[in-house]
Amino acid sequence: MTSTNHPPVRRWAPLELTVDAGVALENPLQAGRLEATFTGPSGQIRRIDGFWDGGTTWRVRFAPDEEGRWHYRLQWQGRPDVAFTPDQGHFDCVAPAGQGLFQRHGPVRLAAHKRHLEHADGTPFFWLADTAWNGPLRATDDEWAYYLQVRTRQRFTAVQWVATQWRAAPDGDRDGRLAFTGRERIAVNPEFFQRLDRRVAAMAQAGLLSVPVLLWAVGGGTNPEVDPGYGLPEDQAILLARYMVARWGAWPVVWILAGDGKYFGDYAARWRRIGRAVFGDGPRAPVAMHCGGQQWPADELRGEPWLDILGYQSGHGDSAETWRWLVEGPPAREWGREPRLFQLNLEPAYENHVAYHSGQPHSAQSVRQAIYWSLLNAPTAGVSYGGHGVWGWDDGSGPPVDHPRSGTPLPWREALEMPAATQMAHLADCFTGLAWTALRPRPDLLVEQPGREDVTRTVLVSASDAGDLVVAYTPQPVTLRLRTAELAAGLAGTWWDPRTGTQHPLDFLPAGEEVALTTPGAGDWLLILQPRE
């Protein structure tokens, strides 16, 4: 048994251990498992998988979360002719350095009350994610750097992406490499994943949370077998997901275990088993399930110890029923049920995507409406945005692969700057400047609901328990009548224009049981009531 000492490692920064198996295995994923056990200075024990990285090379990646001396031990479980050296060692974890978001505050976790996400040091994390599903697969290094620069400027905080071949990228990455081949006994391609390692590291460096979909699972389209969450046997789906968790778990991530599925009945039972097998019950990054359009499998998944986020999808329709599902259906009704299941809208209507019902592309107005409603239909925690052309990493020559009804998008570079995408910066400025973690839905503050007859006029209102912060969104001009008896005294108002970020201050609210406030112009508006400094 040999022992290796390592240079100091910054808290929350990845440590990489490289070891030689001593033999080239025919199919390493199926041959066994390299387990690393890390013991922290306080005695905490963390067990994680290593992963095969080509030839006889295996690696372990680990981000320590406690300053002081750590000890580790590597243990192989599998074929007896495999020998790993060194198999134990230690390193010192020192204070973090640098001004990056994750260097200052650490990775992301679910807050104890399960109403929003927060960093390791307790700083709230506002989720504003972009759905760049194909981006890491198809982008060059330079293209990905440009994408991150634009989305950072637009104040996004996370990127959702797909980590294997799937229905919209059946041929894998831009060089035609597949994440895996086979079905009954899959074999992974390390070169495919090495390229994605650079994408994950670049997101962390840019201060953007990486949110990979491990197993797309829709089972639809022209070739359902290409989606690993649907096409692979259960044991092979587990092996593939564990492999990706081992590769990227040392970076700031939120895992989406399965994408676009309908998790009911026997299919839900399958995903409960997969979730338990992949994530177990130890410390880990948060885990989400991304549901199919207007699916709400809360009763099927509630109470699962590995699940942190029910990622619903209000989808790409524009019928009255579609909008009512978002503002009156399960997303608006069920957030208070116990045991609590934290929810986020991971896929509202994509900008410029052809709407299912009208056949017209979703406008910036339509997208903002879905996004702001999603921020206020439950305790405010965040929302995702999607741009047609960006998610498919398209060149503008035709619809995305296997999505003929979605319409021909702009080329991805142009699509990055679509109106609603640029307007996300105003949303971020507005909410992160407020005590957004205190907001809870308060429909009772409305004297009358303008959307009772026409859902596109629906106003959603949230407020703090203390009544010293109120936020209301109206998709159309309105005279808003609010009950004020339960609000704190001395509040002043501001109409916030979500298209430009322009603010229109109001006088202090008059004393009385209610107040009527009229939007200052056409379009949608955000009303903010709080004490004026």
JSON list of N, CA, C and O in Angstrom, two decimals, residues 455-506:
[
{"chain": "A", "resi": 455, "resn": "VAL", "atom": "N", "xyz": [-57.92, 34.83, -19.40]},
{"chain": "A", "resi": 455, "resn": "VAL", "atom": "CA", "xyz": [-56.75, 34.41, -18.64]},
{"chain": "A", "resi": 455, "resn": "VAL", "atom": "C", "xyz": [-55.53, 35.25, -18.94]},
{"chain": "A", "resi": 455, "resn": "VAL", "atom": "O", "xyz": [-54.63, 35.40, -18.10]},
{"chain": "A", "resi": 456, "resn": "THR", "atom": "N", "xyz": [-55.45, 35.82, -20.15]},
{"chain": "A", "resi": 456, "resn": "THR", "atom": "CA", "xyz": [-54.27, 36.61, -20.50]},
{"chain": "A", "resi": 456, "resn": "THR", "atom": "C", "xyz": [-54.23, 37.95, -19.76]},
{"chain": "A", "resi": 456, "resn": "THR", "atom": "O", "xyz": [-53.26, 38.71, -19.91]},
{"chain": "A", "resi": 457, "resn": "ARG", "atom": "N", "xyz": [-55.23, 38.23, -18.96]},
{"chain": "A", "resi": 457, "resn": "ARG", "atom": "CA", "xyz": [-55.24, 39.43, -18.11]},
{"chain": "A", "resi": 457, "resn": "ARG", "atom": "C", "xyz": [-54.97, 39.08, -16.63]},
{"chain": "A", "resi": 457, "resn": "ARG", "atom": "O", "xyz": [-55.08, 39.94, -15.76]},
{"chain": "A", "resi": 458, "resn": "THR", "atom": "N", "xyz": [-54.62, 37.83, -16.37]},
{"chain": "A", "resi": 458, "resn": "THR", "atom": "CA", "xyz": [-54.45, 37.37, -14.99]},
{"chain": "A", "resi": 458, "resn": "THR", "atom": "C", "xyz": [-53.31, 38.11, -14.31]},
{"chain": "A", "resi": 458, "resn": "THR", "atom": "O", "xyz": [-52.18, 38.19, -14.82]},
{"chain": "A", "resi": 459, "resn": "VAL", "atom": "N", "xyz": [-53.60, 38.64, -13.13]},
{"chain": "A", "resi": 459, "resn": "VAL", "atom": "CA", "xyz": [-52.60, 39.29, -12.28]},
{"chain": "A", "resi": 459, "resn": "VAL", "atom": "C", "xyz": [-52.22, 38.34, -11.16]},
{"chain": "A", "resi": 459, "resn": "VAL", "atom": "O", "xyz": [-53.09, 37.80, -10.47]},
{"chain": "A", "resi": 460, "resn": "LEU", "atom": "N", "xyz": [-50.93, 38.12, -10.97]},
{"chain": "A", "resi": 460, "resn": "LEU", "atom": "CA", "xyz": [-50.46, 37.33, -9.84]},
{"chain": "A", "resi": 460, "resn": "LEU", "atom": "C", "xyz": [-49.76, 38.26, -8.85]},
{"chain": "A", "resi": 460, "resn": "LEU", "atom": "O", "xyz": [-49.01, 39.15, -9.24]},
{"chain": "A", "resi": 461, "resn": "VAL", "atom": "N", "xyz": [-50.04, 38.03, -7.56]},
{"chain": "A", "resi": 461, "resn": "VAL", "atom": "CA", "xyz": [-49.53, 38.88, -6.49]},
{"chain": "A", "resi": 461, "resn": "VAL", "atom": "C", "xyz": [-48.83, 38.02, -5.46]},
{"chain": "A", "resi": 461, "resn": "VAL", "atom": "O", "xyz": [-49.36, 36.98, -5.05]},
{"chain": "A", "resi": 462, "resn": "SER", "atom": "N", "xyz": [-47.66, 38.46, -5.03]},
{"chain": "A", "resi": 462, "resn": "SER", "atom": "CA", "xyz": [-46.94, 37.82, -3.92]},
{"chain": "A", "resi": 462, "resn": "SER", "atom": "C", "xyz": [-46.56, 38.88, -2.91]},
{"chain": "A", "resi": 462, "resn": "SER", "atom": "O", "xyz": [-46.43, 40.07, -3.24]},
{"chain": "A", "resi": 463, "resn": "ALA", "atom": "N", "xyz": [-46.37, 38.46, -1.67]},
{"chain": "A", "resi": 463, "resn": "ALA", "atom": "CA", "xyz": [-46.01, 39.40, -0.61]},
{"chain": "A", "resi": 463, "resn": "ALA", "atom": "C", "xyz": [-45.21, 38.68, 0.47]},
{"chain": "A", "resi": 463, "resn": "ALA", "atom": "O", "xyz": [-45.26, 37.44, 0.58]},
{"chain": "A", "resi": 464, "resn": "SER", "atom": "N", "xyz": [-44.50, 39.45, 1.25]},
{"chain": "A", "resi": 464, "resn": "SER", "atom": "CA", "xyz": [-43.82, 38.90, 2.42]},
{"chain": "A", "resi": 464, "resn": "SER", "atom": "C", "xyz": [-44.82, 38.69, 3.55]},
{"chain": "A", "resi": 464, "resn": "SER", "atom": "O", "xyz": [-45.88, 39.34, 3.59]},
{"chain": "A", "resi": 465, "resn": "ASP", "atom": "N", "xyz": [-44.50, 37.82, 4.49]},
{"chain": "A", "resi": 465, "resn": "ASP", "atom": "CA", "xyz": [-45.39, 37.59, 5.63]},
{"chain": "A", "resi": 465, "resn": "ASP", "atom": "C", "xyz": [-45.58, 38.85, 6.44]},
{"chain": "A", "resi": 465, "resn": "ASP", "atom": "O", "xyz": [-46.65, 39.08, 7.03]},
{"chain": "A", "resi": 466, "resn": "ALA", "atom": "N", "xyz": [-44.55, 39.70, 6.50]},
{"chain": "A", "resi": 466, "resn": "ALA", "atom": "CA", "xyz": [-44.63, 40.94, 7.27]},
{"chain": "A", "resi": 466, "resn": "ALA", "atom": "C", "xyz": [-45.42, 42.03, 6.55]},
{"chain": "A", "resi": 466, "resn": "ALA", "atom": "O", "xyz": [-45.71, 43.07, 7.13]},
{"chain": "A", "resi": 467, "resn": "GLY", "atom": "N", "xyz": [-45.76, 41.79, 5.29]},
{"chain": "A", "resi": 467, "resn": "GLY", "atom": "CA", "xyz": [-46.51, 42.80, 4.54]},
{"chain": "A", "resi": 467, "resn": "GLY", "atom": "C", "xyz": [-45.70, 44.02, 4.14]},
{"chain": "A", "resi": 467, "resn": "GLY", "atom": "O", "xyz": [-46.27, 45.03, 3.75]},
{"chain": "A", "resi": 468, "resn": "ASP", "atom": "N", "xyz": [-44.36, 43.90, 4.21]},
{"chain": "A", "resi": 468, "resn": "ASP", "atom": "CA", "xyz": [-43.53, 45.05, 3.86]},
{"chain": "A", "resi": 468, "resn": "ASP", "atom": "C", "xyz": [-42.92, 44.95, 2.46]},
{"chain": "A", "resi": 468, "resn": "ASP", "atom": "O", "xyz": [-42.08, 45.76, 2.09]},
{"chain": "A", "resi": 469, "resn": "LEU", "atom": "N", "xyz": [-43.35, 43.94, 1.70]},
{"chain": "A", "resi": 469, "resn": "LEU", "atom": "CA", "xyz": [-42.95, 43.80, 0.30]},
{"chain": "A", "resi": 469, "resn": "LEU", "atom": "C", "xyz": [-44.08, 43.15, -0.46]},
{"chain": "A", "resi": 469, "resn": "LEU", "atom": "O", "xyz": [-44.59, 42.10, -0.05]},
{"chain": "A", "resi": 470, "resn": "VAL", "atom": "N", "xyz": [-44.50, 43.77, -1.55]},
{"chain": "A", "resi": 470, "resn": "VAL", "atom": "CA", "xyz": [-45.53, 43.23, -2.43]},
{"chain": "A", "resi": 470, "resn": "VAL", "atom": "C", "xyz": [-45.02, 43.32, -3.87]},
{"chain": "A", "resi": 470, "resn": "VAL", "atom": "O", "xyz": [-44.47, 44.35, -4.27]},
{"chain": "A", "resi": 471, "resn": "VAL", "atom": "N", "xyz": [-45.19, 42.24, -4.63]},
{"chain": "A", "resi": 471, "resn": "VAL", "atom": "CA", "xyz": [-44.83, 42.23, -6.04]},
{"chain": "A", "resi": 471, "resn": "VAL", "atom": "C", "xyz": [-46.03, 41.68, -6.81]},
{"chain": "A", "resi": 471, "resn": "VAL", "atom": "O", "xyz": [-46.55, 40.61, -6.48]},
{"chain": "A", "resi": 472, "resn": "ALA", "atom": "N", "xyz": [-46.47, 42.42, -7.82]},
{"chain": "A", "resi": 472, "resn": "ALA", "atom": "CA", "xyz": [-47.59, 41.98, -8.66]},
{"chain": "A", "resi": 472, "resn": "ALA", "atom": "C", "xyz": [-47.19, 42.10, -10.12]},
{"chain": "A", "resi": 472, "resn": "ALA", "atom": "O", "xyz": [-46.50, 43.05, -10.51]},
{"chain": "A", "resi": 473, "resn": "TYR", "atom": "N", "xyz": [-47.64, 41.13, -10.93]},
{"chain": "A", "resi": 473, "resn": "TYR", "atom": "CA", "xyz": [-47.38, 41.17, -12.37]},
{"chain": "A", "resi": 473, "resn": "TYR", "atom": "C", "xyz": [-48.69, 41.18, -13.12]},
{"chain": "A", "resi": 473, "resn": "TYR", "atom": "O", "xyz": [-49.57, 40.36, -12.85]},
{"chain": "A", "resi": 474, "resn": "THR", "atom": "N", "xyz": [-48.81, 42.10, -14.07]},
{"chain": "A", "resi": 474, "resn": "THR", "atom": "CA", "xyz": [-49.98, 42.15, -14.95]},
{"chain": "A", "resi": 474, "resn": "THR", "atom": "C", "xyz": [-49.53, 42.08, -16.40]},
{"chain": "A", "resi": 474, "resn": "THR", "atom": "O", "xyz": [-48.68, 42.87, -16.83]},
{"chain": "A", "resi": 475, "resn": "PRO", "atom": "N", "xyz": [-50.04, 41.13, -17.18]},
{"chain": "A", "resi": 475, "resn": "PRO", "atom": "CA", "xyz": [-49.63, 41.02, -18.59]},
{"chain": "A", "resi": 475, "resn": "PRO", "atom": "C", "xyz": [-50.14, 42.15, -19.47]},
{"chain": "A", "resi": 475, "resn": "PRO", "atom": "O", "xyz": [-49.60, 42.37, -20.55]},
{"chain": "A", "resi": 476, "resn": "GLN", "atom": "N", "xyz": [-51.20, 42.84, -19.01]},
{"chain": "A", "resi": 476, "resn": "GLN", "atom": "CA", "xyz": [-51.80, 43.90, -19.81]},
{"chain": "A", "resi": 476, "resn": "GLN", "atom": "C", "xyz": [-52.09, 45.11, -18.93]},
{"chain": "A", "resi": 476, "resn": "GLN", "atom": "O", "xyz": [-52.12, 45.01, -17.69]},
{"chain": "A", "resi": 477, "resn": "PRO", "atom": "N", "xyz": [-52.29, 46.30, -19.54]},
{"chain": "A", "resi": 477, "resn": "PRO", "atom": "CA", "xyz": [-52.63, 47.49, -18.75]},
{"chain": "A", "resi": 477, "resn": "PRO", "atom": "C", "xyz": [-53.86, 47.24, -17.90]},
{"chain": "A", "resi": 477, "resn": "PRO", "atom": "O", "xyz": [-54.80, 46.57, -18.31]},
{"chain": "A", "resi": 478, "resn": "VAL", "atom": "N", "xyz": [-53.84, 47.79, -16.69]},
{"chain": "A", "resi": 478, "resn": "VAL", "atom": "CA", "xyz": [-54.93, 47.52, -15.76]},
{"chain": "A", "resi": 478, "resn": "VAL", "atom": "C", "xyz": [-54.93, 48.58, -14.67]},
{"chain": "A", "resi": 478, "resn": "VAL", "atom": "O", "xyz": [-53.92, 49.22, -14.40]},
{"chain": "A", "resi": 479, "resn": "THR", "atom": "N", "xyz": [-56.11, 48.78, -14.08]},
{"chain": "A", "resi": 479, "resn": "THR", "atom": "CA", "xyz": [-56.18, 49.49, -12.81]},
{"chain": "A", "resi": 479, "resn": "THR", "atom": "C", "xyz": [-56.28, 48.42, -11.73]},
{"chain": "A", "resi": 479, "resn": "THR", "atom": "O", "xyz": [-57.27, 47.69, -11.63]},
{"chain": "A", "resi": 480, "resn": "LEU", "atom": "N", "xyz": [-55.21, 48.31, -10.95]},
{"chain": "A", "resi": 480, "resn": "LEU", "atom": "CA", "xyz": [-55.08, 47.23, -10.00]},
{"chain": "A", "resi": 480, "resn": "LEU", "atom": "C", "xyz": [-55.63, 47.66, -8.65]},
{"chain": "A", "resi": 480, "resn": "LEU", "atom": "O", "xyz": [-55.18, 48.65, -8.07]},
{"chain": "A", "resi": 481, "resn": "ARG", "atom": "N", "xyz": [-56.62, 46.93, -8.16]},
{"chain": "A", "resi": 481, "resn": "ARG", "atom": "CA", "xyz": [-57.21, 47.23, -6.86]},
{"chain": "A", "resi": 481, "resn": "ARG", "atom": "C", "xyz": [-56.71, 46.23, -5.83]},
{"chain": "A", "resi": 481, "resn": "ARG", "atom": "O", "xyz": [-56.93, 45.03, -5.96]},
{"chain": "A", "resi": 482, "resn": "LEU", "atom": "N", "xyz": [-55.98, 46.74, -4.83]},
{"chain": "A", "resi": 482, "resn": "LEU", "atom": "CA", "xyz": [-55.36, 45.91, -3.82]},
{"chain": "A", "resi": 482, "resn": "LEU", "atom": "C", "xyz": [-55.91, 46.21, -2.43]},
{"chain": "A", "resi": 482, "resn": "LEU", "atom": "O", "xyz": [-56.12, 47.38, -2.09]},
{"chain": "A", "resi": 483, "resn": "ARG", "atom": "N", "xyz": [-56.11, 45.15, -1.66]},
{"chain": "A", "resi": 483, "resn": "ARG", "atom": "CA", "xyz": [-56.44, 45.33, -0.24]},
{"chain": "A", "resi": 483, "resn": "ARG", "atom": "C", "xyz": [-55.15, 45.66, 0.52]},
{"chain": "A", "resi": 483, "resn": "ARG", "atom": "O", "xyz": [-54.15, 44.96, 0.39]},
{"chain": "A", "resi": 484, "resn": "THR", "atom": "N", "xyz": [-55.18, 46.68, 1.31]},
{"chain": "A", "resi": 484, "resn": "THR", "atom": "CA", "xyz": [-53.96, 47.15, 1.97]},
{"chain": "A", "resi": 484, "resn": "THR", "atom": "C", "xyz": [-54.01, 47.03, 3.50]},
{"chain": "A", "resi": 484, "resn": "THR", "atom": "O", "xyz": [-53.03, 47.37, 4.16]},
{"chain": "A", "resi": 485, "resn": "ALA", "atom": "N", "xyz": [-55.12, 46.56, 4.05]},
{"chain": "A", "resi": 485, "resn": "ALA", "atom": "CA", "xyz": [-55.25, 46.54, 5.50]},
{"chain": "A", "resi": 485, "resn": "ALA", "atom": "C", "xyz": [-54.18, 45.67, 6.16]},
{"chain": "A", "resi": 485, "resn": "ALA", "atom": "O", "xyz": [-53.74, 45.96, 7.28]},
{"chain": "A", "resi": 486, "resn": "GLU", "atom": "N", "xyz": [-53.75, 44.59, 5.50]},
{"chain": "A", "resi": 486, "resn": "GLU", "atom": "CA", "xyz": [-52.76, 43.69, 6.09]},
{"chain": "A", "resi": 486, "resn": "GLU", "atom": "C", "xyz": [-51.33, 44.04, 5.72]},
{"chain": "A", "resi": 486, "resn": "GLU", "atom": "O", "xyz": [-50.40, 43.33, 6.11]},
{"chain": "A", "resi": 487, "resn": "LEU", "atom": "N", "xyz": [-51.15, 45.13, 4.99]},
{"chain": "A", "resi": 487, "resn": "LEU", "atom": "CA", "xyz": [-49.80, 45.52, 4.59]},
{"chain": "A", "resi": 487, "resn": "LEU", "atom": "C", "xyz": [-49.19, 46.46, 5.62]},
{"chain": "A", "resi": 487, "resn": "LEU", "atom": "O", "xyz": [-49.89, 47.13, 6.37]},
{"chain": "A", "resi": 488, "resn": "ALA", "atom": "N", "xyz": [-47.87, 46.52, 5.63]},
{"chain": "A", "resi": 488, "resn": "ALA", "atom": "CA", "xyz": [-47.17, 47.42, 6.54]},
{"chain": "A", "resi": 488, "resn": "ALA", "atom": "C", "xyz": [-47.46, 48.88, 6.16]},
{"chain": "A", "resi": 488, "resn": "ALA", "atom": "O", "xyz": [-47.78, 49.20, 5.01]},
{"chain": "A", "resi": 489, "resn": "ALA", "atom": "N", "xyz": [-47.36, 49.74, 7.14]},
{"chain": "A", "resi": 489, "resn": "ALA", "atom": "CA", "xyz": [-47.58, 51.17, 6.90]},
{"chain": "A", "resi": 489, "resn": "ALA", "atom": "C", "xyz": [-46.37, 51.77, 6.20]},
{"chain": "A", "resi": 489, "resn": "ALA", "atom": "O", "xyz": [-45.25, 51.27, 6.29]},
{"chain": "A", "resi": 490, "resn": "GLY", "atom": "N", "xyz": [-46.61, 52.85, 5.47]},
{"chain": "A", "resi": 490, "resn": "GLY", "atom": "CA", "xyz": [-45.52, 53.61, 4.88]},
{"chain": "A", "resi": 490, "resn": "GLY", "atom": "C", "xyz": [-44.94, 53.01, 3.61]},
{"chain": "A", "resi": 490, "resn": "GLY", "atom": "O", "xyz": [-43.79, 53.32, 3.26]},
{"chain": "A", "resi": 491, "resn": "LEU", "atom": "N", "xyz": [-45.71, 52.17, 2.90]},
{"chain": "A", "resi": 491, "resn": "LEU", "atom": "CA", "xyz": [-45.20, 51.60, 1.66]},
{"chain": "A", "resi": 491, "resn": "LEU", "atom": "C", "xyz": [-45.33, 52.60, 0.51]},
{"chain": "A", "resi": 491, "resn": "LEU", "atom": "O", "xyz": [-46.28, 53.38, 0.45]},
{"chain": "A", "resi": 492, "resn": "ALA", "atom": "N", "xyz": [-44.35, 52.56, -0.38]},
{"chain": "A", "resi": 492, "resn": "ALA", "atom": "CA", "xyz": [-44.40, 53.34, -1.61]},
{"chain": "A", "resi": 492, "resn": "ALA", "atom": "C", "xyz": [-44.34, 52.38, -2.78]},
{"chain": "A", "resi": 492, "resn": "ALA", "atom": "O", "xyz": [-43.90, 51.23, -2.65]},
{"chain": "A", "resi": 493, "resn": "GLY", "atom": "N", "xyz": [-44.77, 52.83, -3.94]},
{"chain": "A", "resi": 493, "resn": "GLY", "atom": "CA", "xyz": [-44.87, 51.95, -5.09]},
{"chain": "A", "resi": 493, "resn": "GLY", "atom": "C", "xyz": [-43.95, 52.34, -6.23]},
{"chain": "A", "resi": 493, "resn": "GLY", "atom": "O", "xyz": [-43.53, 53.50, -6.36]},
{"chain": "A", "resi": 494, "resn": "THR", "atom": "N", "xyz": [-43.65, 51.34, -7.06]},
{"chain": "A", "resi": 494, "resn": "THR", "atom": "CA", "xyz": [-42.91, 51.54, -8.30]},
{"chain": "A", "resi": 494, "resn": "THR", "atom": "C", "xyz": [-43.49, 50.63, -9.35]},
{"chain": "A", "resi": 494, "resn": "THR", "atom": "O", "xyz": [-43.69, 49.43, -9.11]},
{"chain": "A", "resi": 495, "resn": "TRP", "atom": "N", "xyz": [-43.80, 51.21, -10.50]},
{"chain": "A", "resi": 495, "resn": "TRP", "atom": "CA", "xyz": [-44.13, 50.39, -11.67]},
{"chain": "A", "resi": 495, "resn": "TRP", "atom": "C", "xyz": [-42.82, 50.12, -12.41]},
{"chain": "A", "resi": 495, "resn": "TRP", "atom": "O", "xyz": [-42.11, 51.04, -12.78]},
{"chain": "A", "resi": 496, "resn": "TRP", "atom": "N", "xyz": [-42.53, 48.87, -12.61]},
{"chain": "A", "resi": 496, "resn": "TRP", "atom": "CA", "xyz": [-41.28, 48.44, -13.26]},
{"chain": "A", "resi": 496, "resn": "TRP", "atom": "C", "xyz": [-41.63, 47.91, -14.65]},
{"chain": "A", "resi": 496, "resn": "TRP", "atom": "O", "xyz": [-42.45, 47.00, -14.80]},
{"chain": "A", "resi": 497, "resn": "ASP", "atom": "N", "xyz": [-40.99, 48.46, -15.69]},
{"chain": "A", "resi": 497, "resn": "ASP", "atom": "CA", "xyz": [-41.23, 48.04, -17.06]},
{"chain": "A", "resi": 497, "resn": "ASP", "atom": "C", "xyz": [-40.33, 46.85, -17.37]},
{"chain": "A", "resi": 497, "resn": "ASP", "atom": "O", "xyz": [-39.11, 47.01, -17.47]},
{"chain": "A", "resi": 498, "resn": "PRO", "atom": "N", "xyz": [-40.87, 45.64, -17.55]},
{"chain": "A", "resi": 498, "resn": "PRO", "atom": "CA", "xyz": [-40.02, 44.46, -17.80]},
{"chain": "A", "resi": 498, "resn": "PRO", "atom": "C", "xyz": [-39.39, 44.46, -19.18]},
{"chain": "A", "resi": 498, "resn": "PRO", "atom": "O", "xyz": [-38.51, 43.64, -19.45]},
{"chain": "A", "resi": 499, "resn": "ARG", "atom": "N", "xyz": [-39.83, 45.37, -20.07]},
{"chain": "A", "resi": 499, "resn": "ARG", "atom": "CA", "xyz": [-39.24, 45.44, -21.41]},
{"chain": "A", "resi": 499, "resn": "ARG", "atom": "C", "xyz": [-37.98, 46.29, -21.43]},
{"chain": "A", "resi": 499, "resn": "ARG", "atom": "O", "xyz": [-37.06, 46.04, -22.20]},
{"chain": "A", "resi": 500, "resn": "THR", "atom": "N", "xyz": [-37.93, 47.31, -20.58]},
{"chain": "A", "resi": 500, "resn": "THR", "atom": "CA", "xyz": [-36.81, 48.25, -20.61]},
{"chain": "A", "resi": 500, "resn": "THR", "atom": "C", "xyz": [-36.08, 48.39, -19.28]},
{"chain": "A", "resi": 500, "resn": "THR", "atom": "O", "xyz": [-34.99, 48.94, -19.24]},
{"chain": "A", "resi": 501, "resn": "GLY", "atom": "N", "xyz": [-36.69, 47.91, -18.20]},
{"chain": "A", "resi": 501, "resn": "GLY", "atom": "CA", "xyz": [-36.13, 48.12, -16.87]},
{"chain": "A", "resi": 501, "resn": "GLY", "atom": "C", "xyz": [-36.39, 49.50, -16.31]},
{"chain": "A", "resi": 501, "resn": "GLY", "atom": "O", "xyz": [-35.93, 49.83, -15.21]},
{"chain": "A", "resi": 502, "resn": "THR", "atom": "N", "xyz": [-37.16, 50.31, -17.02]},
{"chain": "A", "resi": 502, "resn": "THR", "atom": "CA", "xyz": [-37.47, 51.66, -16.55]},
{"chain": "A", "resi": 502, "resn": "THR", "atom": "C", "xyz": [-38.40, 51.60, -15.35]},
{"chain": "A", "resi": 502, "resn": "THR", "atom": "O", "xyz": [-39.34, 50.80, -15.30]},
{"chain": "A", "resi": 503, "resn": "GLN", "atom": "N", "xyz": [-38.14, 52.46, -14.37]},
{"chain": "A", "resi": 503, "resn": "GLN", "atom": "CA", "xyz": [-38.96, 52.50, -13.16]},
{"chain": "A", "resi": 503, "resn": "GLN", "atom": "C", "xyz": [-39.78, 53.78, -13.12]},
{"chain": "A", "resi": 503, "resn": "GLN", "atom": "O", "xyz": [-39.29, 54.85, -13.47]},
{"chain": "A", "resi": 504, "resn": "HIS", "atom": "N", "xyz": [-41.05, 53.65, -12.71]},
{"chain": "A", "resi": 504, "resn": "HIS", "atom": "CA", "xyz": [-41.97, 54.76, -12.58]},
{"chain": "A", "resi": 504, "resn": "HIS", "atom": "C", "xyz": [-42.43, 54.84, -11.13]},
{"chain": "A", "resi": 504, "resn": "HIS", "atom": "O", "xyz": [-43.36, 54.14, -10.73]},
{"chain": "A", "resi": 505, "resn": "PRO", "atom": "N", "xyz": [-41.80, 55.68, -10.31]},
{"chain": "A", "resi": 505, "resn": "PRO", "atom": "CA", "xyz": [-42.16, 55.75, -8.88]},
{"chain": "A", "resi": 505, "resn": "PRO", "atom": "C", "xyz": [-43.56, 56.28, -8.68]},
{"chain": "A", "resi": 505, "resn": "PRO", "atom": "O", "xyz": [-44.07, 57.11, -9.44]},
{"chain": "A", "resi": 506, "resn": "LEU", "atom": "N", "xyz": [-44.20, 55.78, -7.61]},
{"chain": "A", "resi": 506, "resn": "LEU", "atom": "CA", "xyz": [-45.51, 56.25, -7.19]},
{"chain": "A", "resi": 506, "resn": "LEU", "atom": "C", "xyz": [-45.38, 56.92, -5.83]},
{"chain": "A", "resi": 506, "resn": "LEU", "atom": "O", "xyz": [-44.41, 56.73, -5.10]}
]
